[in-house]
Amino acid sequence: MYSSKCEYFLGSEQLQFGFKKNSSCAHALFVVSQVVDYFIAHGSSVYLASLDASKAFDRVHYVKLFNKLVAKGLHGHIIKILMDWYGKIYSVVRWNNTLSRQESVKSGIRQGGILFPFLFNIYMDSLINRLRKADLCCHIGGVFVGVVAYADDLGLLLVSASVVQLQRMLNICYSQAEKVDIQFNAKKIMSNEVW
């Protein structure tokens, strides 16, 4: 029952398809294929860029995450509980039979936890929101469809009818990713003209 009360605060961008109920990578790919088909049918070229974040879960910065939760209006008691949980994570290295000193862990979300998908999606919303506000991307019937987040570790497909706008979108992605300590894997970046 309590989860339904928090559902609004734990929601994320519609264009994020990973970690969502009744949503999958197949749904994301369907949206992209429909966007591409629409623009091709209307005589436009379509350009795609695929971005993959490197170790995205491990790079989630706690203070930035908590600030995003506060901005969403999540109840302070819940944020304090999360701060307590994540504030008590320590790492120790064992080398042979010797242990290093304890170090506090300041980033990374525990994979497999119940809240993990919600927290990660909220953390990454700013990137999609920034692309939406830039208004450089594809729209169908006034609906923004220029970026689709589809993977559990932030895979992005950028869709544009212009190479110049696609480059601007890439610049925005890199700028926003830097603000949230996410790095894109340069070896996995792919860009292509579909039509």
mmCIF file of C-alpha atoms in Angstrom:
data_model
loop_
_atom_site.group_PDB
_atom_site.id
_atom_site.type_symbol
_atom_site.label_atom_id
_atom_site.label_comp_id
_atom_site.label_asym_id
_atom_site.label_seq_id
_atom_site.Cartn_x
_atom_site.Cartn_y
_atom_site.Cartn_z
ATOM 1 C CA MET A 1 0.000 0.000 0.000
ATOM 2 C CA TYR A 2 2.786 2.445 0.905
ATOM 3 C CA SER A 3 4.506 1.809 -2.433
ATOM 4 C CA SER A 4 1.410 3.047 -4.272
ATOM 5 C CA LYS A 5 1.606 6.303 -2.264
ATOM 6 C CA CYS A 6 5.222 6.788 -3.372
ATOM 7 C CA GLU A 7 4.677 5.658 -6.953
ATOM 8 C CA TYR A 8 4.405 9.234 -8.241
ATOM 9 C CA PHE A 9 7.691 10.216 -6.612
ATOM 10 C CA LEU A 10 9.482 7.142 -7.920
ATOM 11 C CA GLY A 11 8.255 7.553 -11.485
ATOM 12 C CA SER A 12 10.587 8.519 -14.280
ATOM 13 C CA GLU A 13 10.582 9.770 -17.864
ATOM 14 C CA GLN A 14 8.232 8.021 -20.286
ATOM 15 C CA LEU A 15 11.108 7.506 -22.696
ATOM 16 C CA GLN A 16 12.978 5.317 -20.194
ATOM 17 C CA PHE A 17 11.999 1.725 -20.889
ATOM 18 C CA GLY A 18 14.433 -0.092 -18.606
ATOM 19 C CA PHE A 19 13.322 -1.256 -15.157
ATOM 20 C CA LYS A 20 9.662 -0.498 -15.647
ATOM 21 C CA LYS A 21 6.559 -2.558 -15.154
ATOM 22 C CA ASN A 22 5.137 -3.801 -18.462
ATOM 23 C CA SER A 23 8.079 -2.306 -20.343
ATOM 24 C CA SER A 24 11.110 -3.812 -22.025
ATOM 25 C CA CYS A 25 13.831 -3.283 -24.570
ATOM 26 C CA ALA A 26 11.406 -4.614 -27.199
ATOM 27 C CA HIS A 27 9.030 -1.725 -26.461
ATOM 28 C CA ALA A 28 11.856 0.785 -26.833
ATOM 29 C CA LEU A 29 12.899 -0.697 -30.156
ATOM 30 C CA PHE A 30 9.295 -0.643 -31.333
ATOM 31 C CA VAL A 31 9.077 3.094 -30.567
ATOM 32 C CA VAL A 32 12.319 3.774 -32.437
ATOM 33 C CA SER A 33 11.228 1.712 -35.451
ATOM 34 C CA GLN A 34 7.899 3.555 -35.576
ATOM 35 C CA VAL A 35 9.650 6.934 -35.417
ATOM 36 C CA VAL A 36 12.066 5.942 -38.188
ATOM 37 C CA ASP A 37 9.213 4.588 -40.354
ATOM 38 C CA TYR A 38 7.196 7.770 -39.818
ATOM 39 C CA PHE A 39 9.988 10.108 -40.880
ATOM 40 C CA ILE A 40 11.027 7.994 -43.848
ATOM 41 C CA ALA A 41 7.397 7.808 -45.008
ATOM 42 C CA HIS A 42 7.286 11.618 -44.867
ATOM 43 C CA GLY A 43 10.421 11.984 -47.013
ATOM 44 C CA SER A 44 12.920 12.812 -44.280
ATOM 45 C CA SER A 45 16.312 11.307 -43.564
ATOM 46 C CA VAL A 46 16.727 9.819 -40.100
ATOM 47 C CA TYR A 47 19.986 9.678 -38.165
ATOM 48 C CA LEU A 48 20.565 7.507 -35.111
ATOM 49 C CA ALA A 49 23.270 7.508 -32.494
ATOM 50 C CA SER A 50 23.599 4.808 -29.874
ATOM 51 C CA LEU A 51 25.267 5.564 -26.537
ATOM 52 C CA ASP A 52 26.198 3.102 -23.829
ATOM 53 C CA ALA A 53 27.164 4.177 -20.333
ATOM 54 C CA SER A 54 30.195 2.507 -18.777
ATOM 55 C CA LYS A 55 29.449 0.958 -15.363
ATOM 56 C CA ALA A 56 26.518 3.323 -14.935
ATOM 57 C CA PHE A 57 25.220 1.717 -11.731
ATOM 58 C CA ASP A 58 28.588 1.981 -10.040
ATOM 59 C CA ARG A 59 28.886 5.674 -10.851
ATOM 60 C CA VAL A 60 25.645 6.885 -9.235
ATOM 61 C CA HIS A 61 26.767 9.598 -6.803
ATOM 62 C CA TYR A 62 24.737 9.440 -3.587
ATOM 63 C CA VAL A 63 24.554 13.155 -2.808
ATOM 64 C CA LYS A 64 23.386 13.922 -6.353
ATOM 65 C CA LEU A 65 20.815 11.114 -6.139
ATOM 66 C CA PHE A 66 19.450 12.390 -2.826
ATOM 67 C CA ASN A 67 19.243 15.934 -4.235
ATOM 68 C CA LYS A 68 17.198 14.589 -7.163
ATOM 69 C CA LEU A 69 14.861 12.776 -4.751
ATOM 70 C CA VAL A 70 14.403 15.983 -2.738
ATOM 71 C CA ALA A 71 13.669 17.905 -5.956
ATOM 72 C CA LYS A 72 11.013 15.307 -6.871
ATOM 73 C CA GLY A 73 9.342 15.923 -3.513
ATOM 74 C CA LEU A 74 9.933 12.493 -1.984
ATOM 75 C CA HIS A 75 9.121 12.531 1.735
ATOM 76 C CA GLY A 76 12.073 13.502 3.929
ATOM 77 C CA HIS A 77 11.741 10.423 6.169
ATOM 78 C CA ILE A 78 12.220 8.119 3.191
ATOM 79 C CA ILE A 79 15.235 10.081 1.991
ATOM 80 C CA LYS A 80 16.733 9.878 5.497
ATOM 81 C CA ILE A 81 16.305 6.091 5.471
ATOM 82 C CA LEU A 82 18.033 5.871 2.082
ATOM 83 C CA MET A 83 20.816 8.149 3.292
ATOM 84 C CA ASP A 84 21.262 5.914 6.327
ATOM 85 C CA TRP A 85 21.408 2.759 4.173
ATOM 86 C CA TYR A 86 23.816 4.173 1.641
ATOM 87 C CA GLY A 87 25.851 6.046 4.259
ATOM 88 C CA LYS A 88 26.826 2.769 5.888
ATOM 89 C CA ILE A 89 28.454 1.090 2.914
ATOM 90 C CA TYR A 90 32.128 0.336 3.386
ATOM 91 C CA SER A 91 34.698 -1.535 1.365
ATOM 92 C CA VAL A 92 37.663 -3.579 2.560
ATOM 93 C CA VAL A 93 40.279 -5.286 0.401
ATOM 94 C CA ARG A 94 41.754 -8.609 1.463
ATOM 95 C CA TRP A 95 45.218 -9.384 0.109
ATOM 96 C CA ASN A 96 46.386 -12.816 1.208
ATOM 97 C CA ASN A 97 45.489 -12.719 4.918
ATOM 98 C CA THR A 98 45.815 -8.970 5.349
ATOM 99 C CA LEU A 99 42.865 -6.555 5.345
ATOM 100 C CA SER A 100 43.044 -2.949 4.199
ATOM 101 C CA ARG A 101 41.492 -0.205 6.253
ATOM 102 C CA GLN A 102 37.775 0.388 5.852
ATOM 103 C CA GLU A 103 36.826 2.977 3.226
ATOM 104 C CA SER A 104 33.413 4.588 2.888
ATOM 105 C CA VAL A 105 31.732 4.024 -0.499
ATOM 106 C CA LYS A 106 30.281 7.252 -1.931
ATOM 107 C CA SER A 107 28.767 6.007 -5.179
ATOM 108 C CA GLY A 108 27.086 3.027 -6.758
ATOM 109 C CA ILE A 109 23.641 1.558 -6.336
ATOM 110 C CA ARG A 110 23.255 -2.016 -5.143
ATOM 111 C CA GLN A 111 22.082 -4.077 -8.059
ATOM 112 C CA GLY A 112 19.228 -6.458 -7.428
ATOM 113 C CA GLY A 113 17.594 -4.314 -4.746
ATOM 114 C CA ILE A 114 13.897 -3.497 -4.958
ATOM 115 C CA LEU A 115 14.466 0.267 -5.098
ATOM 116 C CA PHE A 116 17.471 0.088 -7.402
ATOM 117 C CA PRO A 117 15.558 0.442 -10.709
ATOM 118 C CA PHE A 118 13.543 3.413 -9.484
ATOM 119 C CA LEU A 119 16.574 5.205 -8.091
ATOM 120 C CA PHE A 120 18.636 4.677 -11.215
ATOM 121 C CA ASN A 121 15.878 5.918 -13.533
ATOM 122 C CA ILE A 122 15.329 9.005 -11.373
ATOM 123 C CA TYR A 123 19.065 9.646 -11.377
ATOM 124 C CA MET A 124 19.173 9.602 -15.182
ATOM 125 C CA ASP A 125 15.986 11.586 -15.834
ATOM 126 C CA SER A 126 17.888 14.881 -16.069
ATOM 127 C CA LEU A 127 19.618 13.729 -19.249
ATOM 128 C CA ILE A 128 16.348 12.944 -21.045
ATOM 129 C CA ASN A 129 14.699 16.090 -19.640
ATOM 130 C CA ARG A 130 17.558 18.219 -20.973
ATOM 131 C CA LEU A 131 17.213 16.705 -24.453
ATOM 132 C CA ARG A 132 13.455 17.277 -24.327
ATOM 133 C CA LYS A 133 13.956 20.954 -23.380
ATOM 134 C CA ALA A 134 16.540 21.473 -26.133
ATOM 135 C CA ASP A 135 13.780 20.607 -28.623
ATOM 136 C CA LEU A 136 16.269 19.453 -31.263
ATOM 137 C CA CYS A 137 14.898 16.011 -31.831
ATOM 138 C CA CYS A 138 12.115 14.240 -33.617
ATOM 139 C CA HIS A 139 8.479 14.891 -32.774
ATOM 140 C CA ILE A 140 5.384 13.091 -33.971
ATOM 141 C CA GLY A 141 2.138 14.961 -33.510
ATOM 142 C CA GLY A 142 3.812 17.288 -31.031
ATOM 143 C CA VAL A 143 5.124 14.373 -28.943
ATOM 144 C CA PHE A 144 8.864 14.316 -28.281
ATOM 145 C CA VAL A 145 10.402 11.029 -29.475
ATOM 146 C CA GLY A 146 14.043 11.964 -30.012
ATOM 147 C CA VAL A 147 15.666 9.804 -27.343
ATOM 148 C CA VAL A 148 14.911 6.362 -25.987
ATOM 149 C CA ALA A 149 16.610 4.895 -22.909
ATOM 150 C CA TYR A 150 16.274 1.169 -23.246
ATOM 151 C CA ALA A 151 18.787 -0.807 -21.225
ATOM 152 C CA ASP A 152 19.287 -1.592 -17.587
ATOM 153 C CA ASP A 153 22.582 0.295 -17.556
ATOM 154 C CA LEU A 154 21.569 3.292 -19.648
ATOM 155 C CA GLY A 155 21.640 2.518 -23.302
ATOM 156 C CA LEU A 156 20.413 5.514 -25.291
ATOM 157 C CA LEU A 157 19.214 5.800 -28.843
ATOM 158 C CA LEU A 158 19.166 9.356 -30.177
ATOM 159 C CA VAL A 159 16.961 9.986 -33.213
ATOM 160 C CA SER A 160 17.213 13.079 -35.397
ATOM 161 C CA ALA A 161 16.300 14.237 -38.877
ATOM 162 C CA SER A 162 19.513 16.290 -39.044
ATOM 163 C CA VAL A 163 23.183 15.438 -38.555
ATOM 164 C CA VAL A 164 23.801 18.875 -37.055
ATOM 165 C CA GLN A 165 21.023 18.401 -34.504
ATOM 166 C CA LEU A 166 22.237 14.893 -33.751
ATOM 167 C CA GLN A 167 25.679 16.325 -32.927
ATOM 168 C CA ARG A 168 24.050 18.912 -30.657
ATOM 169 C CA MET A 169 22.154 16.104 -28.931
ATOM 170 C CA LEU A 170 25.405 14.194 -28.423
ATOM 171 C CA ASN A 171 26.986 17.321 -26.934
ATOM 172 C CA ILE A 172 24.042 17.669 -24.512
ATOM 173 C CA CYS A 173 24.341 14.000 -23.527
ATOM 174 C CA TYR A 174 28.024 14.366 -22.740
ATOM 175 C CA SER A 175 27.469 17.609 -20.833
ATOM 176 C CA GLN A 176 24.626 16.126 -18.746
ATOM 177 C CA ALA A 177 26.487 12.872 -18.176
ATOM 178 C CA GLU A 178 29.435 14.820 -16.814
ATOM 179 C CA LYS A 179 27.122 16.532 -14.303
ATOM 180 C CA VAL A 180 25.964 13.173 -12.927
ATOM 181 C CA ASP A 181 29.350 11.420 -13.159
ATOM 182 C CA ILE A 182 28.300 9.049 -15.942
ATOM 183 C CA GLN A 183 30.753 8.189 -18.721
ATOM 184 C CA PHE A 184 29.813 6.889 -22.131
ATOM 185 C CA ASN A 185 31.831 4.066 -23.594
ATOM 186 C CA ALA A 186 33.556 5.589 -26.649
ATOM 187 C CA LYS A 187 34.180 2.128 -28.121
ATOM 188 C CA LYS A 188 30.452 1.413 -28.247
ATOM 189 C CA ILE A 189 29.224 4.694 -29.761
ATOM 190 C CA MET A 190 27.536 4.079 -33.058
ATOM 191 C CA SER A 191 26.039 6.597 -35.414
ATOM 192 C CA ASN A 192 24.246 5.845 -38.634
ATOM 193 C CA GLU A 193 21.966 7.275 -41.260
ATOM 194 C CA VAL A 194 18.909 5.060 -41.541
ATOM 195 C CA TRP A 195 17.534 6.571 -44.735
#
